[in-house]
Amino acid sequence: MLFTVMRAGDNQNDGFSITADEAFIKYSDMVLRLAYQRVNGNFSDAQDIMCEVFYRLVKHKPNIESDEHMKAWLIRVTINCSSSLLSSAWHKRTCTLSETIPAQNGVASEDLTVYNAVMSLPKSIKTAIHLFYYEDLSVEEIAEAMSANENTVKSWLRRGRERLRAILNEQID
Amino acid sequence: MRSIGIYKEGLKGGIIMFKDSYKRANDAVKLSDSQKEQMLDDIKKAKQRRHTRVLPYAAGAIAACLLLLVVLDVFSVFEGGLFHSVNKKKYDAKSYADIYEKLSPLCKGSNDLKGEGFDKVSVSEDMNGAAVPEATGSSEEFSQTNVQTEGVDEGDIVKTDGEYIYILSYTSSSISIYKADGENTELVSENELFQSSNSASIYYSDMYYYDDMLIIIANEYKSEYSNFFGYYHNVSEKTKLFFYDVKVKTSPELINSIAIDGSYVQSRLTKGILYVVTSYRVSSGVKKSSPETYIPSYCDENGEALVRASDICIPENIESASYTTVSAVDMENTGKLKSSASILGGSTDIYASSDSIIIYRNYSDHKETKIEVSDGSYTVLSDNADSNAYLYESSSKAYLYLVSMNGGNVEFTAHTTVDGYIDSQFCIDEYDGYFRVVATGETYRHAMREVNEGEMSYSQSLDIAELNENSKSSTTLYVLDKKLDVTGKIEDIASGEYVKSARFMGDIGYFVTFRQTDPLFSVDLSDPKKPKVLGELKIPGFSEYLQSYGEDLLLGFGMAADMYTGGTYGLKLSMFNIKDPTNVKEVACREIRDAYSAALYNHKAILADAKKNIIGFPVNEGYMIFSYEKGEFKLKGTIKDECSWNDNMRGLYIGEYYYVVDAVNVSVTVLDLNNFKLLCKK
């Protein structure tokens, strides 16, 4: 396993403050990427979600204690926003679930294959994989963000890896 | 230590690290600085204007509301009639208090509550032959969902009664009914299911056909905005069962529905009884005087009721505030639950025979020790030592819960723990009063160091050679009696390997493990006290799925792998001759390069029928059909489709035709069963 796991536990919480602008600059890419993956590669949906997430941040001003807390809050709201968008009647009628390849330049075809393989996984599994491998969150943090049990997250990760192996002709080192 | 790499022949460099590749692709998903500025501006303006939503697709939102109104209208009648009529609650307060005593220590600090996830369910095999649902309205032979145990049906997205094909599309929340008639196959009706409402989302997952009735199983999530936490969170998860009368194919009619607290895990239908397994997580705000805050409830035509305290089983060790519930519904009386039983604890999946269900939960035991690292080796330190390096050890285990069906009067009768995790429902089997379980024991050890970088604190892995060697796995086969006590076992069968598939056939069990090569083990189980390995066949690649194929043959479906590196490069079909279990031989194999299939992990996606000599499964974006003739696999037909993820494709036959169904794009492709010529696509 690749261990560069981020951990909570920095106790310098006192006096933490972050403005919405700072949070936006720091975390908007993270929110966009998670949202993009959650909505099966629909870039405009992903932007809508990103917009909604930061709107909720400025509107509700949650009591944020640390950078980690900020990050966890944003991930959680992104997951919730994208779930409600995906299940909305409007979305079901207008979008198919077939993922579109990220329309970005300069991405090697192998990288796209890997990305699309992750995209094709069931929703919870791909989100867990994304948070673990891209955002470097720990199992504990993923469980917290996704309102799931740690063992469930481990099982998602295990199944995700298995399926990715199946798709990607993977090799076990 | 394992890492995800991908191996492609012919690619420069050979191995691409998953993580690096995934990172590069993700980094390309971004907005320009000016787009960001614009968005931040919009958000601030939206706040000043006191808009409740800032989503730019206002038109879409309005359209969605209009559509929802129509749907809600129907739904509110339904809810008012069934789900809000809370009648008197039947519970034994005294006994609920016992449950509270057990649960409350796990519930302190509402945020700490974490539920259990279910993975799968497996059902035991009844060799005495359970009644197979009889075909109605058709005298032609037809295939049914590929199940583990004959006579024990499993829910799926495509079902047939031999005359009509029923398709549950979870992407469009609809049931489509096709009249199956070769070239004249046609869509009879497309029926919308309930859509989610504002506060709830509904996901349709499984379907059964039973005697002119469709049973649809769905998960419903309700979320609420919490000012306290400042985010939306799920406040309830329910499993809903909808019973549709489909006598009139053009207009199925909803006749009954039942709601059960908790998310859907798995289900089975046997001997006219539907068994549904759900997982319920106790949420925050548990009050001793209000059992409804910590006891799962269900709602049928008699109104809402809590699971009776006498139906809740409390094992000695519970570590999380969650329940696993088994509910039974008699198909002759779908208005209400026939029985239900709960146990404190979570689950991964189930196995079921025609009279027992084994619910299992995989988990790992963890240990953390402080260590000191120097020159690539480590020494263990005391807990209060000054060090930022830790040794982290975990070993896999599984809980097993035995549920007796008792003809619909479900009851938890035993539970136990075994070393190792259970890969799938096929790793469990019931035969002649005994359960056989194959588990992979995994032990991981790794070392990490805490690193502080600015505001963030990270853990980084430490490279210690000794630990890499000590991460190991091994396979154990257990034979358990009806009390789940171990009567016999074989330990350490395949050191360093992982169980990939298993199939039990009476006294003989077969299983495949994998690391580099693919040993197929055959095991004699005739003496429950002394199971023994009969044979071991080593071949490259591995099977993810095993199924008997006519007399003396065993079909393996899996992946082709390089004998030396273990790298996989495509799909592989294997045929084993098992006439002599002590000397199993691979008599044929066929590789499909650069291909993947959902059948690698979902047995319902493959159809293998020895009588008709058909082996059909999805491949990449399409579907392939093989036969086994004169010791060889022969490709009979290939269907190209645009299915993005081929788990949505199913194959089935009725009479002289083979139908390939795509449940996402909702289409049926018809082939002639005799020559596999493409006839039409509807």
PDB file of N, CA, C and O in Angstrom, chain B residues 19-42:
ATOM      1  N   LYS B  19      -1.033   5.271  -8.619  1.00  0.00           N
ATOM      2  CA  LYS B  19      -1.202   6.537  -7.915  1.00  0.00           C
ATOM      3  C   LYS B  19      -0.678   7.725  -8.734  1.00  0.00           C
ATOM      4  O   LYS B  19      -1.325   8.756  -8.829  1.00  0.00           O
ATOM      5  N   ASP B  20       0.492   7.548  -9.326  1.00  0.00           N
ATOM      6  CA  ASP B  20       1.086   8.642 -10.109  1.00  0.00           C
ATOM      7  C   ASP B  20       0.212   8.980 -11.303  1.00  0.00           C
ATOM      8  O   ASP B  20      -0.038  10.139 -11.624  1.00  0.00           O
ATOM      9  N   SER B  21      -0.262   7.931 -11.949  1.00  0.00           N
ATOM     10  CA  SER B  21      -1.079   8.101 -13.130  1.00  0.00           C
ATOM     11  C   SER B  21      -2.389   8.806 -12.796  1.00  0.00           C
ATOM     12  O   SER B  21      -2.817   9.737 -13.482  1.00  0.00           O
ATOM     13  N   TYR B  22      -2.996   8.346 -11.695  1.00  0.00           N
ATOM     14  CA  TYR B  22      -4.276   8.907 -11.282  1.00  0.00           C
ATOM     15  C   TYR B  22      -4.098  10.371 -10.887  1.00  0.00           C
ATOM     16  O   TYR B  22      -4.939  11.222 -11.158  1.00  0.00           O
ATOM     17  N   LYS B  23      -2.959  10.674 -10.294  1.00  0.00           N
ATOM     18  CA  LYS B  23      -2.674  12.038  -9.868  1.00  0.00           C
ATOM     19  C   LYS B  23      -2.533  12.964 -11.073  1.00  0.00           C
ATOM     20  O   LYS B  23      -3.110  14.051 -11.110  1.00  0.00           O
ATOM     21  N   ARG B  24      -1.802  12.501 -12.065  1.00  0.00           N
ATOM     22  CA  ARG B  24      -1.587  13.344 -13.261  1.00  0.00           C
ATOM     23  C   ARG B  24      -2.915  13.645 -13.944  1.00  0.00           C
ATOM     24  O   ARG B  24      -3.175  14.774 -14.342  1.00  0.00           O
ATOM     25  N   ALA B  25      -3.769  12.624 -14.062  1.00  0.00           N
ATOM     26  CA  ALA B  25      -5.050  12.842 -14.729  1.00  0.00           C
ATOM     27  C   ALA B  25      -5.899  13.828 -13.941  1.00  0.00           C
ATOM     28  O   ALA B  25      -6.505  14.746 -14.496  1.00  0.00           O
ATOM     29  N   ASN B  26      -5.892  13.680 -12.607  1.00  0.00           N
ATOM     30  CA  ASN B  26      -6.677  14.573 -11.758  1.00  0.00           C
ATOM     31  C   ASN B  26      -6.182  16.010 -11.797  1.00  0.00           C
ATOM     32  O   ASN B  26      -6.967  16.948 -11.750  1.00  0.00           O
ATOM     33  N   ASP B  27      -4.855  16.151 -11.851  1.00  0.00           N
ATOM     34  CA  ASP B  27      -4.291  17.498 -11.864  1.00  0.00           C
ATOM     35  C   ASP B  27      -4.785  18.298 -13.057  1.00  0.00           C
ATOM     36  O   ASP B  27      -4.805  19.522 -13.036  1.00  0.00           O
ATOM     37  N   ALA B  28      -5.185  17.586 -14.101  1.00  0.00           N
ATOM     38  CA  ALA B  28      -5.656  18.268 -15.305  1.00  0.00           C
ATOM     39  C   ALA B  28      -7.091  18.777 -15.170  1.00  0.00           C
ATOM     40  O   ALA B  28      -7.564  19.536 -15.999  1.00  0.00           O
ATOM     41  N   VAL B  29      -7.777  18.329 -14.124  1.00  0.00           N
ATOM     42  CA  VAL B  29      -9.139  18.823 -13.896  1.00  0.00           C
ATOM     43  C   VAL B  29      -9.027  20.126 -13.112  1.00  0.00           C
ATOM     44  O   VAL B  29      -8.741  20.128 -11.926  1.00  0.00           O
ATOM     45  N   LYS B  30      -9.162  21.257 -13.797  1.00  0.00           N
ATOM     46  CA  LYS B  30      -8.981  22.532 -13.091  1.00  0.00           C
ATOM     47  C   LYS B  30      -9.670  23.674 -13.810  1.00  0.00           C
ATOM     48  O   LYS B  30     -10.059  23.557 -14.979  1.00  0.00           O
ATOM     49  N   LEU B  31      -9.814  24.762 -13.094  1.00  0.00           N
ATOM     50  CA  LEU B  31     -10.359  25.979 -13.675  1.00  0.00           C
ATOM     51  C   LEU B  31      -9.231  26.994 -13.789  1.00  0.00           C
ATOM     52  O   LEU B  31      -8.278  26.950 -13.014  1.00  0.00           O
ATOM     53  N   SER B  32      -9.386  27.917 -14.732  1.00  0.00           N
ATOM     54  CA  SER B  32      -8.372  28.964 -14.826  1.00  0.00           C
ATOM     55  C   SER B  32      -8.584  29.957 -13.680  1.00  0.00           C
ATOM     56  O   SER B  32      -9.647  30.000 -13.081  1.00  0.00           O
ATOM     57  N   ASP B  33      -7.556  30.754 -13.406  1.00  0.00           N
ATOM     58  CA  ASP B  33      -7.668  31.723 -12.316  1.00  0.00           C
ATOM     59  C   ASP B  33      -8.817  32.689 -12.527  1.00  0.00           C
ATOM     60  O   ASP B  33      -9.508  33.062 -11.590  1.00  0.00           O
ATOM     61  N   SER B  34      -9.027  33.099 -13.793  1.00  0.00           N
ATOM     62  CA  SER B  34     -10.098  34.062 -14.027  1.00  0.00           C
ATOM     63  C   SER B  34     -11.472  33.423 -13.819  1.00  0.00           C
ATOM     64  O   SER B  34     -12.388  34.048 -13.302  1.00  0.00           O
ATOM     65  N   GLN B  35     -11.589  32.148 -14.199  1.00  0.00           N
ATOM     66  CA  GLN B  35     -12.847  31.451 -13.946  1.00  0.00           C
ATOM     67  C   GLN B  35     -13.121  31.359 -12.445  1.00  0.00           C
ATOM     68  O   GLN B  35     -14.241  31.527 -11.992  1.00  0.00           O
ATOM     69  N   LYS B  36     -12.063  31.104 -11.706  1.00  0.00           N
ATOM     70  CA  LYS B  36     -12.209  31.005 -10.257  1.00  0.00           C
ATOM     71  C   LYS B  36     -12.654  32.332  -9.655  1.00  0.00           C
ATOM     72  O   LYS B  36     -13.536  32.375  -8.815  1.00  0.00           O
ATOM     73  N   GLU B  37     -11.996  33.389 -10.101  1.00  0.00           N
ATOM     74  CA  GLU B  37     -12.343  34.723  -9.586  1.00  0.00           C
ATOM     75  C   GLU B  37     -13.810  35.024  -9.834  1.00  0.00           C
ATOM     76  O   GLU B  37     -14.523  35.529  -8.975  1.00  0.00           O
ATOM     77  N   GLN B  38     -14.234  34.709 -11.070  1.00  0.00           N
ATOM     78  CA  GLN B  38     -15.611  34.940 -11.450  1.00  0.00           C
ATOM     79  C   GLN B  38     -16.568  34.172 -10.532  1.00  0.00           C
ATOM     80  O   GLN B  38     -17.569  34.697 -10.046  1.00  0.00           O
ATOM     81  N   MET B  39     -16.213  32.944 -10.263  1.00  0.00           N
ATOM     82  CA  MET B  39     -17.075  32.104  -9.431  1.00  0.00           C
ATOM     83  C   MET B  39     -17.158  32.637  -8.005  1.00  0.00           C
ATOM     84  O   MET B  39     -18.231  32.706  -7.413  1.00  0.00           O
ATOM     85  N   LEU B  40     -16.012  33.038  -7.474  1.00  0.00           N
ATOM     86  CA  LEU B  40     -15.995  33.563  -6.110  1.00  0.00           C
ATOM     87  C   LEU B  40     -16.870  34.813  -6.019  1.00  0.00           C
ATOM     88  O   LEU B  40     -17.618  34.998  -5.049  1.00  0.00           O
ATOM     89  N   ASP B  41     -16.797  35.630  -7.042  1.00  0.00           N
ATOM     90  CA  ASP B  41     -17.636  36.827  -7.123  1.00  0.00           C
ATOM     91  C   ASP B  41     -19.111  36.460  -7.090  1.00  0.00           C
ATOM     92  O   ASP B  41     -19.899  37.042  -6.363  1.00  0.00           O
ATOM     93  N   ASP B  42     -19.463  35.477  -7.935  1.00  0.00           N
ATOM     94  CA  ASP B  42     -20.851  35.040  -8.034  1.00  0.00           C
ATOM     95  C   ASP B  42     -21.365  34.546  -6.679  1.00  0.00           C
ATOM     96  O   ASP B  42     -22.490  34.831  -6.288  1.00  0.00           O
TER      97      ASP B  42
END
